[in-house]
């Protein structure tokens, strides 16, 4: 017999059927939700517990009941080095952390503990689905440990196994493609996998690989069951035209998710639209590290599929409240500035804000699901969809008295307000407590693993400034004259 949950008396975030990404029309009627097994069975004004005596009743009075957040670009394993890169540009981050020496010092168990902590953070903050760009594939064992931790956590994940390294001399290609095929053949039947964890591929090497090699790689990944192909694209650093070249070579397809894509051309956005490929905006890292202005609202205006992501917690917060808030307010500020300081007609003021909390909230939920091509299963609360939902406290000190609940979610809520999280019909956070793990044990084991890693870094004797300069000049190929 399937287990059931009855969520009662909550203010249920509801998307109008007439709404669009640009005009979502979100309401919060008081509703009850019956969950049977992994799916939403019934949403109604009143569902009596007496009619479902075996259901566990969850009282959602005083709470927003929202779809779980859908994070379209995240590196879960990087929680192993939280708050390491918060004062670095992308070039510094790549040179001091991401490429070569420091990464090579991670052992598989380090990846496991970073991945598990990252998944726990996501769940605790109300993120129920992640496109996990998992570029910790230093070895097969490293990637297997990341996948093991994901399965343990209860998070819904498209585990995008990464093709590394990033340069043309790619000696790792053979074993990595064999490994993605092995994962694809075993993932569905992996212990503890009830369908929450599926396969994708992270393919930053698409920039370097010749068209025949890229086609072969993409075909191998799709044959293995990869549902999505994702890669980073930051034209400021990588040069323009990556999407255009992929389109011209016949590589671009609807299962692509392009991370960042700041200041891409209108032609490239049109190319993405033509195949229904998605864009993942990560406002917090993009604004810090020099990518450029986040593109989420521009994508909305052009009709592109777009979602949000928290990227990596070496740099920034791991919750979607921060991403919604930062992206919305920065987009408003950029528009206000452009109007007031336009040299052709200076001094103009905004009559009405162009970008809204409804748009940002949709981007973090249903919009993200559209980017992952999972909108028929997640992203909104509808009968028949998978039961991924969160309860957000309306009586906390920072939420009490909220008049407009969309504004409250985007501009006032925090991870601490997420009291309960349900994924695939399972309560994975119950009134503030993670249910799949003992958090004290997770924290202790994480700290031990991190301490061991830091000791290896210290013992390596690496001159990190010299290492950064080598990476910047010879791998990233950024000359001195580009830097100020």
Short mmCIF file of C-alpha atoms in Angstrom, two decimals, residues 1-208:
data_model
loop_
_atom_site.label_atom_id
_atom_site.label_comp_id
_atom_site.label_asym_id
_atom_site.label_seq_id
_atom_site.Cartn_x
_atom_site.Cartn_y
_atom_site.Cartn_z
CA UNK A 1 0.00 0.00 0.00
CA UNK A 2 1.33 3.43 -0.94
CA UNK A 3 1.97 5.92 1.84
CA UNK A 4 -0.04 9.12 1.83
CA UNK A 5 0.24 12.64 3.20
CA UNK A 6 -2.48 15.22 3.70
CA UNK A 7 -1.22 18.80 3.74
CA UNK A 8 -4.01 20.96 5.13
CA UNK A 9 -4.94 24.65 5.39
CA UNK A 10 -1.92 26.05 3.51
CA UNK A 11 -1.75 29.02 1.16
CA UNK A 12 -0.95 27.09 -2.02
CA UNK A 13 1.16 28.84 -4.66
CA UNK A 14 -0.87 28.46 -7.84
CA UNK A 15 -0.02 29.44 -11.42
CA UNK A 16 -2.91 30.57 -13.57
CA UNK A 17 -3.42 28.47 -16.69
CA UNK A 18 -3.69 31.76 -18.60
CA UNK A 19 -0.39 33.03 -17.24
CA UNK A 20 2.90 33.18 -19.10
CA UNK A 21 6.53 33.40 -18.08
CA UNK A 22 6.36 37.16 -18.55
CA UNK A 23 2.94 37.49 -16.84
CA UNK A 24 2.66 34.51 -14.48
CA UNK A 25 -0.54 35.45 -12.57
CA UNK A 26 0.30 33.75 -9.26
CA UNK A 27 -2.30 33.37 -6.50
CA UNK A 28 -2.23 31.74 -3.06
CA UNK A 29 -5.65 30.24 -2.30
CA UNK A 30 -6.18 28.24 0.87
CA UNK A 31 -6.17 24.58 -0.19
CA UNK A 32 -5.61 21.03 1.03
CA UNK A 33 -3.31 18.66 -0.88
CA UNK A 34 -3.50 14.87 -0.78
CA UNK A 35 -0.30 13.08 -1.75
CA UNK A 36 -0.41 9.37 -2.55
CA UNK A 37 2.92 7.69 -3.12
CA UNK A 38 5.17 10.01 -5.08
CA UNK A 39 2.44 12.12 -6.68
CA UNK A 40 -0.13 14.78 -5.91
CA UNK A 41 -3.47 13.02 -5.96
CA UNK A 42 -5.96 15.79 -5.11
CA UNK A 43 -5.96 19.54 -4.51
CA UNK A 44 -9.21 20.86 -3.07
CA UNK A 45 -10.65 23.47 -0.73
CA UNK A 46 -11.26 20.79 1.87
CA UNK A 47 -10.06 17.20 2.12
CA UNK A 48 -11.24 15.52 5.31
CA UNK A 49 -8.73 13.41 7.26
CA UNK A 50 -11.57 11.02 8.09
CA UNK A 51 -11.79 10.16 4.38
CA UNK A 52 -8.10 9.18 4.38
CA UNK A 53 -7.46 7.60 7.79
CA UNK A 54 -4.05 6.18 6.83
CA UNK A 55 -2.68 9.55 5.68
CA UNK A 56 -0.29 11.50 7.83
CA UNK A 57 -1.76 14.97 8.33
CA UNK A 58 0.58 17.97 8.07
CA UNK A 59 -0.93 21.21 9.33
CA UNK A 60 0.13 23.95 6.92
CA UNK A 61 -1.91 26.75 8.53
CA UNK A 62 0.22 29.87 8.60
CA UNK A 63 2.43 28.59 5.78
CA UNK A 64 2.88 29.10 2.08
CA UNK A 65 2.82 25.75 0.30
CA UNK A 66 5.07 26.23 -2.70
CA UNK A 67 6.53 24.04 -5.41
CA UNK A 68 10.06 23.10 -4.44
CA UNK A 69 12.72 25.27 -6.01
CA UNK A 70 14.39 23.98 -9.18
CA UNK A 71 18.09 24.87 -9.35
CA UNK A 72 19.31 24.76 -12.96
CA UNK A 73 23.05 25.15 -12.29
CA UNK A 74 24.89 23.99 -9.20
CA UNK A 75 28.10 22.19 -8.24
CA UNK A 76 27.05 20.31 -5.12
CA UNK A 77 30.45 18.81 -4.35
CA UNK A 78 32.08 22.21 -3.94
CA UNK A 79 30.56 22.67 -0.51
CA UNK A 80 33.73 20.94 0.65
CA UNK A 81 35.34 24.42 0.41
CA UNK A 82 32.59 26.84 1.40
CA UNK A 83 33.50 30.54 1.57
CA UNK A 84 36.85 30.10 -0.18
CA UNK A 85 36.31 32.27 -3.26
CA UNK A 86 34.01 35.07 -2.10
CA UNK A 87 36.65 37.71 -2.88
CA UNK A 88 37.83 36.29 -6.20
CA UNK A 89 37.15 36.96 -9.86
CA UNK A 90 36.44 34.02 -12.13
CA UNK A 91 40.06 34.04 -13.28
CA UNK A 92 41.32 33.88 -9.70
CA UNK A 93 38.83 31.17 -8.83
CA UNK A 94 39.94 29.08 -11.80
CA UNK A 95 43.62 29.59 -11.02
CA UNK A 96 43.54 29.19 -7.26
CA UNK A 97 40.94 26.44 -6.98
CA UNK A 98 39.22 25.00 -10.03
CA UNK A 99 42.03 23.83 -12.30
CA UNK A 100 44.78 21.29 -11.70
CA UNK A 101 46.85 21.29 -8.51
CA UNK A 102 44.39 22.04 -5.69
CA UNK A 103 41.62 19.92 -7.22
CA UNK A 104 43.97 16.96 -7.61
CA UNK A 105 44.37 16.83 -3.83
CA UNK A 106 40.74 15.86 -3.24
CA UNK A 107 40.21 12.24 -2.34
CA UNK A 108 36.96 10.41 -3.16
CA UNK A 109 35.78 10.60 0.46
CA UNK A 110 36.24 14.38 0.42
CA UNK A 111 33.91 14.56 -2.57
CA UNK A 112 31.36 12.37 -0.80
CA UNK A 113 31.20 14.64 2.25
CA UNK A 114 31.13 17.85 0.19
CA UNK A 115 28.38 16.45 -2.03
CA UNK A 116 26.28 15.22 0.90
CA UNK A 117 26.60 18.53 2.74
CA UNK A 118 25.73 20.41 -0.45
CA UNK A 119 22.63 18.30 -1.02
CA UNK A 120 21.57 18.74 2.61
CA UNK A 121 21.96 22.50 2.30
CA UNK A 122 19.87 22.55 -0.87
CA UNK A 123 17.08 20.50 0.70
CA UNK A 124 17.09 22.54 3.89
CA UNK A 125 16.67 25.73 1.82
CA UNK A 126 13.72 24.31 -0.13
CA UNK A 127 15.53 23.24 -3.28
CA UNK A 128 13.99 19.96 -4.38
CA UNK A 129 15.59 19.53 -7.83
CA UNK A 130 19.13 20.30 -8.99
CA UNK A 131 20.91 20.13 -12.31
CA UNK A 132 24.21 19.12 -10.76
CA UNK A 133 27.15 20.05 -12.98
CA UNK A 134 29.42 17.49 -11.35
CA UNK A 135 32.93 18.27 -12.53
CA UNK A 136 34.59 16.37 -9.71
CA UNK A 137 35.35 13.46 -12.07
CA UNK A 138 39.06 13.42 -11.24
CA UNK A 139 38.69 9.65 -11.23
CA UNK A 140 35.86 7.16 -11.53
CA UNK A 141 35.87 6.74 -7.74
CA UNK A 142 35.46 10.49 -7.17
CA UNK A 143 32.36 10.61 -9.36
CA UNK A 144 30.92 7.45 -7.82
CA UNK A 145 31.21 8.94 -4.35
CA UNK A 146 29.38 12.08 -5.49
CA UNK A 147 26.58 9.96 -6.89
CA UNK A 148 26.43 7.85 -3.73
CA UNK A 149 26.00 10.96 -1.59
CA UNK A 150 23.29 12.31 -3.89
CA UNK A 151 21.31 9.10 -3.62
CA UNK A 152 21.62 9.13 0.16
CA UNK A 153 20.35 12.70 0.50
CA UNK A 154 16.88 12.27 -1.04
CA UNK A 155 17.37 15.22 -3.43
CA UNK A 156 15.95 15.05 -6.96
CA UNK A 157 18.92 15.49 -9.26
CA UNK A 158 19.96 15.40 -12.87
CA UNK A 159 23.49 14.21 -12.17
CA UNK A 160 25.46 15.76 -15.02
CA UNK A 161 28.67 13.77 -15.17
CA UNK A 162 31.45 16.05 -16.38
CA UNK A 163 33.85 15.60 -19.19
CA UNK A 164 37.17 16.91 -17.87
CA UNK A 165 39.68 18.51 -18.27
CA UNK A 166 39.05 21.74 -20.12
CA UNK A 167 41.95 21.74 -22.57
CA UNK A 168 42.49 20.17 -25.97
CA UNK A 169 44.95 17.52 -24.77
CA UNK A 170 42.20 15.39 -23.27
CA UNK A 171 43.72 12.06 -22.28
CA UNK A 172 40.82 11.33 -19.92
CA UNK A 173 38.20 11.13 -22.64
CA UNK A 174 38.16 7.34 -23.02
CA UNK A 175 37.63 6.33 -19.42
CA UNK A 176 35.20 9.18 -18.79
CA UNK A 177 32.92 8.13 -21.65
CA UNK A 178 33.14 4.53 -20.45
CA UNK A 179 32.19 5.70 -16.97
CA UNK A 180 29.16 7.70 -18.11
CA UNK A 181 27.98 4.63 -20.00
CA UNK A 182 28.49 2.51 -16.87
CA UNK A 183 26.53 5.00 -14.76
CA UNK A 184 23.78 5.16 -17.36
CA UNK A 185 23.46 1.40 -17.37
CA UNK A 186 23.20 1.08 -13.60
CA UNK A 187 21.69 4.30 -12.26
CA UNK A 188 18.01 3.44 -12.61
CA UNK A 189 18.52 0.27 -10.56
CA UNK A 190 20.99 1.78 -8.09
CA UNK A 191 20.18 1.07 -4.41
CA UNK A 192 17.95 3.82 -3.06
CA UNK A 193 17.09 5.31 -6.45
CA UNK A 194 13.32 5.56 -6.87
CA UNK A 195 13.63 7.65 -10.01
CA UNK A 196 14.76 10.86 -8.33
CA UNK A 197 18.31 10.73 -9.70
CA UNK A 198 18.75 10.67 -13.47
CA UNK A 199 21.72 11.15 -15.77
CA UNK A 200 23.00 14.17 -17.66
CA UNK A 201 26.37 15.25 -19.03
CA UNK A 202 28.39 18.38 -18.33
CA UNK A 203 30.34 19.11 -21.49
CA UNK A 204 32.52 22.21 -21.26
CA UNK A 205 34.86 20.59 -23.79
CA UNK A 206 32.30 21.35 -26.48
CA UNK A 207 34.28 24.56 -26.91
CA UNK A 208 37.42 22.63 -27.90
#
